[in-house]
PDB file of C-alpha atoms in Angstrom:
ATOM      1  CA  UNK I  19     130.350 160.837 309.135  1.00  0.00           C
ATOM      2  CA  UNK I  20     131.198 163.577 311.996  1.00  0.00           C
ATOM      3  CA  UNK I  21     130.677 160.737 314.897  1.00  0.00           C
ATOM      4  CA  UNK I  22     132.933 158.682 312.685  1.00  0.00           C
ATOM      5  CA  UNK I  23     135.287 161.333 312.598  1.00  0.00           C
ATOM      6  CA  UNK I  24     135.232 162.506 315.990  1.00  0.00           C
ATOM      7  CA  UNK I  25     135.126 159.647 317.937  1.00  0.00           C
ATOM      8  CA  UNK I  26     134.719 155.859 316.272  1.00  0.00           C
ATOM      9  CA  UNK I  27     132.515 153.758 314.088  1.00  0.00           C
ATOM     10  CA  UNK I  28     131.470 151.957 316.887  1.00  0.00           C
ATOM     11  CA  UNK I  29     129.321 154.824 318.586  1.00  0.00           C
ATOM     12  CA  UNK I  30     128.339 155.538 315.155  1.00  0.00           C
ATOM     13  CA  UNK I  31     127.141 152.389 314.942  1.00  0.00           C
ATOM     14  CA  UNK I  32     125.261 152.150 318.038  1.00  0.00           C
ATOM     15  CA  UNK I  33     123.349 155.554 317.010  1.00  0.00           C
ATOM     16  CA  UNK I  34     122.352 153.468 314.322  1.00  0.00           C
ATOM     17  CA  UNK I  35     121.598 150.586 316.276  1.00  0.00           C
ATOM     18  CA  UNK I  36     119.526 153.160 318.544  1.00  0.00           C
ATOM     19  CA  UNK I  37     117.394 155.110 315.647  1.00  0.00           C
ATOM     20  CA  UNK I  38     116.663 151.731 314.233  1.00  0.00           C
ATOM     21  CA  UNK I  39     114.772 151.288 317.203  1.00  0.00           C
ATOM     22  CA  UNK I  40     112.905 154.136 318.243  1.00  0.00           C
ATOM     23  CA  UNK I  41     109.169 154.476 317.540  1.00  0.00           C
ATOM     24  CA  UNK I  42     108.393 155.689 314.028  1.00  0.00           C
ATOM     25  CA  UNK I  43     105.167 158.114 314.785  1.00  0.00           C
ATOM     26  CA  UNK I  44     103.634 159.298 317.734  1.00  0.00           C
ATOM     27  CA  UNK I  45      99.875 160.278 317.941  1.00  0.00           C
ATOM     28  CA  UNK I  46      99.273 162.609 320.646  1.00  0.00           C
ATOM     29  CA  UNK I  47      95.832 162.579 323.067  1.00  0.00           C
ATOM     30  CA  UNK I  48      94.322 161.030 319.606  1.00  0.00           C
ATOM     31  CA  UNK I  49      94.541 164.439 317.758  1.00  0.00           C
ATOM     32  CA  UNK I  50      98.136 165.474 316.662  1.00  0.00           C
ATOM     33  CA  UNK I  51     100.583 162.720 314.774  1.00  0.00           C
ATOM     34  CA  UNK I  52     103.863 163.535 314.350  1.00  0.00           C
ATOM     35  CA  UNK I  53     106.521 162.060 312.832  1.00  0.00           C
ATOM     36  CA  UNK I  54     110.179 162.950 311.461  1.00  0.00           C
ATOM     37  CA  UNK I  55     109.183 162.957 307.524  1.00  0.00           C
ATOM     38  CA  UNK I  56     105.451 162.847 306.334  1.00  0.00           C
ATOM     39  CA  UNK I  57     102.516 160.980 304.867  1.00  0.00           C
ATOM     40  CA  UNK I  58     102.517 157.904 302.651  1.00  0.00           C
ATOM     41  CA  UNK I  59     100.423 157.012 299.614  1.00  0.00           C
ATOM     42  CA  UNK I  60     100.605 153.063 301.862  1.00  0.00           C
ATOM     43  CA  UNK I  61      99.320 154.386 304.766  1.00  0.00           C
ATOM     44  CA  UNK I  62      95.813 153.432 304.889  1.00  0.00           C
ATOM     45  CA  UNK I  63      95.069 152.646 308.642  1.00  0.00           C
ATOM     46  CA  UNK I  64      97.204 153.865 311.545  1.00  0.00           C
ATOM     47  CA  UNK I  65      97.320 150.320 312.670  1.00  0.00           C
ATOM     48  CA  UNK I  66      99.847 149.591 309.742  1.00  0.00           C
ATOM     49  CA  UNK I  67     102.200 151.649 311.528  1.00  0.00           C
ATOM     50  CA  UNK I  68     102.283 149.116 314.642  1.00  0.00           C
ATOM     51  CA  UNK I  69     102.788 146.507 312.322  1.00  0.00           C
ATOM     52  CA  UNK I  70     106.047 147.922 310.980  1.00  0.00           C
ATOM     53  CA  UNK I  71     108.818 145.597 312.582  1.00  0.00           C
ATOM     54  CA  UNK I  72     111.539 147.134 314.946  1.00  0.00           C
ATOM     55  CA  UNK I  73     113.949 147.157 314.991  1.00  0.00           C
ATOM     56  CA  UNK I  74     114.389 147.309 311.363  1.00  0.00           C
ATOM     57  CA  UNK I  75     116.893 149.747 308.901  1.00  0.00           C
ATOM     58  CA  UNK I  76     115.159 152.027 306.817  1.00  0.00           C
ATOM     59  CA  UNK I  77     114.385 150.816 303.079  1.00  0.00           C
ATOM     60  CA  UNK I  78     114.517 152.800 299.697  1.00  0.00           C
ATOM     61  CA  UNK I  79     110.356 152.589 299.549  1.00  0.00           C
ATOM     62  CA  UNK I  80     107.490 152.118 301.175  1.00  0.00           C
ATOM     63  CA  UNK I  81     105.642 152.968 304.493  1.00  0.00           C
ATOM     64  CA  UNK I  82     108.405 153.324 307.080  1.00  0.00           C
ATOM     65  CA  UNK I  83     110.568 154.966 303.884  1.00  0.00           C
ATOM     66  CA  UNK I  84     107.808 157.799 303.526  1.00  0.00           C
ATOM     67  CA  UNK I  85     107.014 158.690 306.722  1.00  0.00           C
ATOM     68  CA  UNK I  86     110.688 159.386 307.461  1.00  0.00           C
ATOM     69  CA  UNK I  87     111.665 161.344 304.011  1.00  0.00           C
ATOM     70  CA  UNK I  88     108.208 162.486 302.675  1.00  0.00           C
ATOM     71  CA  UNK I  89     107.866 166.391 302.415  1.00  0.00           C
ATOM     72  CA  UNK I  90     104.964 168.905 301.570  1.00  0.00           C
ATOM     73  CA  UNK I  91     104.684 171.177 298.724  1.00  0.00           C
ATOM     74  CA  UNK I  92     102.661 173.836 297.885  1.00  0.00           C
ATOM     75  CA  UNK I  93     102.617 173.600 294.051  1.00  0.00           C
ATOM     76  CA  UNK I  94     101.833 169.359 294.474  1.00  0.00           C
ATOM     77  CA  UNK I  95      97.902 168.028 294.122  1.00  0.00           C
ATOM     78  CA  UNK I  96      98.066 164.910 295.184  1.00  0.00           C
ATOM     79  CA  UNK I  97     101.253 162.648 295.629  1.00  0.00           C
ATOM     80  CA  UNK I  98     104.449 164.082 293.401  1.00  0.00           C
ATOM     81  CA  UNK I  99     108.047 163.142 292.749  1.00  0.00           C
ATOM     82  CA  UNK I 100     110.493 164.296 295.495  1.00  0.00           C
ATOM     83  CA  UNK I 101     113.851 165.640 294.663  1.00  0.00           C
ATOM     84  CA  UNK I 102     115.438 164.060 297.145  1.00  0.00           C
ATOM     85  CA  UNK I 103     115.502 160.733 294.959  1.00  0.00           C
ATOM     86  CA  UNK I 104     113.344 158.502 297.799  1.00  0.00           C
ATOM     87  CA  UNK I 105     109.816 159.186 298.769  1.00  0.00           C
ATOM     88  CA  UNK I 106     107.104 161.443 297.652  1.00  0.00           C
ATOM     89  CA  UNK I 107     106.172 164.971 298.139  1.00  0.00           C
ATOM     90  CA  UNK I 108     102.208 165.582 298.856  1.00  0.00           C
ATOM     91  CA  UNK I 109      99.620 168.571 298.804  1.00  0.00           C
ATOM     92  CA  UNK I 110      97.571 170.539 300.803  1.00  0.00           C
ATOM     93  CA  UNK I 111      94.517 167.818 299.583  1.00  0.00           C
ATOM     94  CA  UNK I 112      96.452 164.658 300.714  1.00  0.00           C
ATOM     95  CA  UNK I 113      96.651 166.043 304.220  1.00  0.00           C
ATOM     96  CA  UNK I 114      93.331 167.323 304.773  1.00  0.00           C
ATOM     97  CA  UNK I 115      92.012 163.958 303.271  1.00  0.00           C
ATOM     98  CA  UNK I 116      94.130 162.030 305.993  1.00  0.00           C
ATOM     99  CA  UNK I 117      93.127 164.276 308.930  1.00  0.00           C
ATOM    100  CA  UNK I 118      89.492 163.862 307.985  1.00  0.00           C
ATOM    101  CA  UNK I 119      89.470 159.837 307.314  1.00  0.00           C
ATOM    102  CA  UNK I 120      91.827 159.336 311.053  1.00  0.00           C
ATOM    103  CA  UNK I 121      90.058 161.756 312.958  1.00  0.00           C
ATOM    104  CA  UNK I 122      93.015 164.355 313.419  1.00  0.00           C
ATOM    105  CA  UNK I 123      93.429 167.818 313.841  1.00  0.00           C
ATOM    106  CA  UNK I 124      97.346 168.450 313.082  1.00  0.00           C
ATOM    107  CA  UNK I 125     100.454 166.705 311.463  1.00  0.00           C
ATOM    108  CA  UNK I 126     103.793 167.612 313.294  1.00  0.00           C
ATOM    109  CA  UNK I 127     106.781 166.647 311.208  1.00  0.00           C
ATOM    110  CA  UNK I 128     110.385 167.975 310.687  1.00  0.00           C
ATOM    111  CA  UNK I 129     112.741 167.000 308.207  1.00  0.00           C
ATOM    112  CA  UNK I 130     113.454 170.134 306.499  1.00  0.00           C
ATOM    113  CA  UNK I 131     114.836 173.786 306.990  1.00  0.00           C
ATOM    114  CA  UNK I 132     112.499 176.389 308.009  1.00  0.00           C
ATOM    115  CA  UNK I 133     113.647 179.997 308.116  1.00  0.00           C
ATOM    116  CA  UNK I 134     111.566 181.068 311.173  1.00  0.00           C
ATOM    117  CA  UNK I 135     111.918 177.679 313.015  1.00  0.00           C
ATOM    118  CA  UNK I 136     108.328 176.312 312.299  1.00  0.00           C
ATOM    119  CA  UNK I 137     105.988 176.771 309.340  1.00  0.00           C
ATOM    120  CA  UNK I 138     102.161 175.553 308.809  1.00  0.00           C
ATOM    121  CA  UNK I 139     101.070 174.339 305.280  1.00  0.00           C
ATOM    122  CA  UNK I 140      97.558 173.514 304.391  1.00  0.00           C
ATOM    123  CA  UNK I 141      96.069 175.864 306.065  1.00  0.00           C
ATOM    124  CA  UNK I 142      97.624 175.377 309.470  1.00  0.00           C
ATOM    125  CA  UNK I 143      96.612 171.590 309.359  1.00  0.00           C
ATOM    126  CA  UNK I 144     100.419 170.600 308.985  1.00  0.00           C
ATOM    127  CA  UNK I 145     103.581 172.068 311.046  1.00  0.00           C
ATOM    128  CA  UNK I 146     107.211 171.488 309.977  1.00  0.00           C
ATOM    129  CA  UNK I 147     109.710 172.308 313.098  1.00  0.00           C
ATOM    130  CA  UNK I 148     113.294 172.318 312.539  1.00  0.00           C
ATOM    131  CA  UNK I 149     115.096 172.816 315.907  1.00  0.00           C
ATOM    132  CA  UNK I 150     118.486 173.332 315.083  1.00  0.00           C
ATOM    133  CA  UNK I 151     119.338 177.301 314.308  1.00  0.00           C
ATOM    134  CA  UNK I 152     121.936 178.003 311.758  1.00  0.00           C
ATOM    135  CA  UNK I 153     121.546 174.605 310.245  1.00  0.00           C
ATOM    136  CA  UNK I 154     125.144 173.089 309.419  1.00  0.00           C
ATOM    137  CA  UNK I 155     126.344 176.630 310.018  1.00  0.00           C
ATOM    138  CA  UNK I 156     125.502 177.063 306.212  1.00  0.00           C
ATOM    139  CA  UNK I 157     121.422 179.015 307.110  1.00  0.00           C
ATOM    140  CA  UNK I 158     120.465 181.764 308.759  1.00  0.00           C
ATOM    141  CA  UNK I 159     117.192 180.049 310.016  1.00  0.00           C
ATOM    142  CA  UNK I 160     115.773 179.926 313.387  1.00  0.00           C
ATOM    143  CA  UNK I 161     115.340 176.836 315.383  1.00  0.00           C
ATOM    144  CA  UNK I 162     111.530 175.821 317.304  1.00  0.00           C
ATOM    145  CA  UNK I 163     110.478 174.087 319.722  1.00  0.00           C
ATOM    146  CA  UNK I 164     106.671 173.214 320.150  1.00  0.00           C
ATOM    147  CA  UNK I 165     104.734 172.977 323.422  1.00  0.00           C
ATOM    148  CA  UNK I 166     101.411 171.316 323.390  1.00  0.00           C
ATOM    149  CA  UNK I 167      99.199 172.280 326.594  1.00  0.00           C
ATOM    150  CA  UNK I 168      96.520 169.734 327.978  1.00  0.00           C
ATOM    151  CA  UNK I 169      93.736 171.688 325.804  1.00  0.00           C
ATOM    152  CA  UNK I 170      96.169 170.865 322.885  1.00  0.00           C
ATOM    153  CA  UNK I 171      96.606 174.381 322.425  1.00  0.00           C
ATOM    154  CA  UNK I 172     100.306 174.429 320.574  1.00  0.00           C
ATOM    155  CA  UNK I 173     103.007 177.350 321.350  1.00  0.00           C
ATOM    156  CA  UNK I 174     106.488 177.717 320.030  1.00  0.00           C
ATOM    157  CA  UNK I 175     109.563 179.076 321.266  1.00  0.00           C
ATOM    158  CA  UNK I 176     111.810 180.200 318.535  1.00  0.00           C
ATOM    159  CA  UNK I 177     115.505 179.610 319.156  1.00  0.00           C
ATOM    160  CA  UNK I 178     117.061 182.753 316.841  1.00  0.00           C
ATOM    161  CA  UNK I 179     119.775 182.168 315.096  1.00  0.00           C
ATOM    162  CA  UNK I 180     123.598 183.474 315.944  1.00  0.00           C
ATOM    163  CA  UNK I 181     124.281 186.586 314.085  1.00  0.00           C
ATOM    164  CA  UNK I 182     126.853 185.847 311.327  1.00  0.00           C
ATOM    165  CA  UNK I 183     129.597 187.781 312.959  1.00  0.00           C
ATOM    166  CA  UNK I 184     129.656 185.857 315.744  1.00  0.00           C
ATOM    167  CA  UNK I 185     129.570 182.441 314.212  1.00  0.00           C
ATOM    168  CA  UNK I 186     132.478 183.426 312.098  1.00  0.00           C
ATOM    169  CA  UNK I 187     134.555 184.408 314.746  1.00  0.00           C
ATOM    170  CA  UNK I 188     133.862 181.492 317.013  1.00  0.00           C
ATOM    171  CA  UNK I 189     137.656 180.462 318.664  1.00  0.00           C
ATOM    172  CA  UNK I 190     138.947 177.400 316.628  1.00  0.00           C
ATOM    173  CA  UNK I 191     136.297 177.684 313.325  1.00  0.00           C
ATOM    174  CA  UNK I 192     139.124 177.958 310.885  1.00  0.00           C
ATOM    175  CA  UNK I 193     136.922 176.536 307.951  1.00  0.00           C
ATOM    176  CA  UNK I 194     133.163 175.961 307.346  1.00  0.00           C
ATOM    177  CA  UNK I 195     131.713 173.158 309.212  1.00  0.00           C
ATOM    178  CA  UNK I 196     131.144 170.254 306.365  1.00  0.00           C
ATOM    179  CA  UNK I 197     127.430 169.655 305.215  1.00  0.00           C
ATOM    180  CA  UNK I 198     125.539 166.782 305.261  1.00  0.00           C
ATOM    181  CA  UNK I 199     125.518 165.358 301.519  1.00  0.00           C
ATOM    182  CA  UNK I 200     123.035 162.598 299.976  1.00  0.00           C
ATOM    183  CA  UNK I 201     124.362 160.964 297.056  1.00  0.00           C
ATOM    184  CA  UNK I 202     123.164 163.213 294.902  1.00  0.00           C
ATOM    185  CA  UNK I 203     125.570 165.783 296.422  1.00  0.00           C
ATOM    186  CA  UNK I 204     122.429 167.712 298.437  1.00  0.00           C
ATOM    187  CA  UNK I 205     122.241 168.953 301.906  1.00  0.00           C
ATOM    188  CA  UNK I 206     120.199 166.173 303.614  1.00  0.00           C
ATOM    189  CA  UNK I 207     117.562 168.507 304.666  1.00  0.00           C
ATOM    190  CA  UNK I 208     117.020 170.746 301.770  1.00  0.00           C
ATOM    191  CA  UNK I 209     116.074 174.528 302.778  1.00  0.00           C
ATOM    192  CA  UNK I 210     112.826 175.962 301.953  1.00  0.00           C
ATOM    193  CA  UNK I 211     113.060 179.402 302.205  1.00  0.00           C
ATOM    194  CA  UNK I 212     116.014 179.531 304.364  1.00  0.00           C
ATOM    195  CA  UNK I 213     118.562 182.253 303.816  1.00  0.00           C
ATOM    196  CA  UNK I 214     122.116 181.652 303.166  1.00  0.00           C
TER     197      UNK I 214
END
């Protein structure tokens, strides 16, 4: 909406067309799998990801949808319903089985606000990285970037959130920034432990 409001629909469409062509996942040195969302009950072999036709629109269900929209959940064993209204949640047991079956060491994903910019799950077998500090101007979350060296050692650079006073006194900011809302009225990237 902001892109349409500030610029035009054509620019928004260009971004959408670009996103529809981007790779869905990446595997770093055959050990670290990276994606936006998470795992899928429909993913049995990594070759299935290569078979996803691109460019394509994102479907409401299935492998591509899950790779972009599924979420880990510490309270779930196996697969669970996702309160986003799309895709699934998955437990630590799913992460462990997936990594063992595919001889991987780590899953790296984004898609959720995390207070410190990054957050481990499933005994450090999955990491969520969220690079936008002060998400939507509504949260006090830090952002983070992960670097991987030649030995596959991961390190994190933290992007500290702006202090509330500084954010509130930004010139020209007479109102709160708009939230990105889904059809259910929820923030598209719901906070997990982020402080308002």
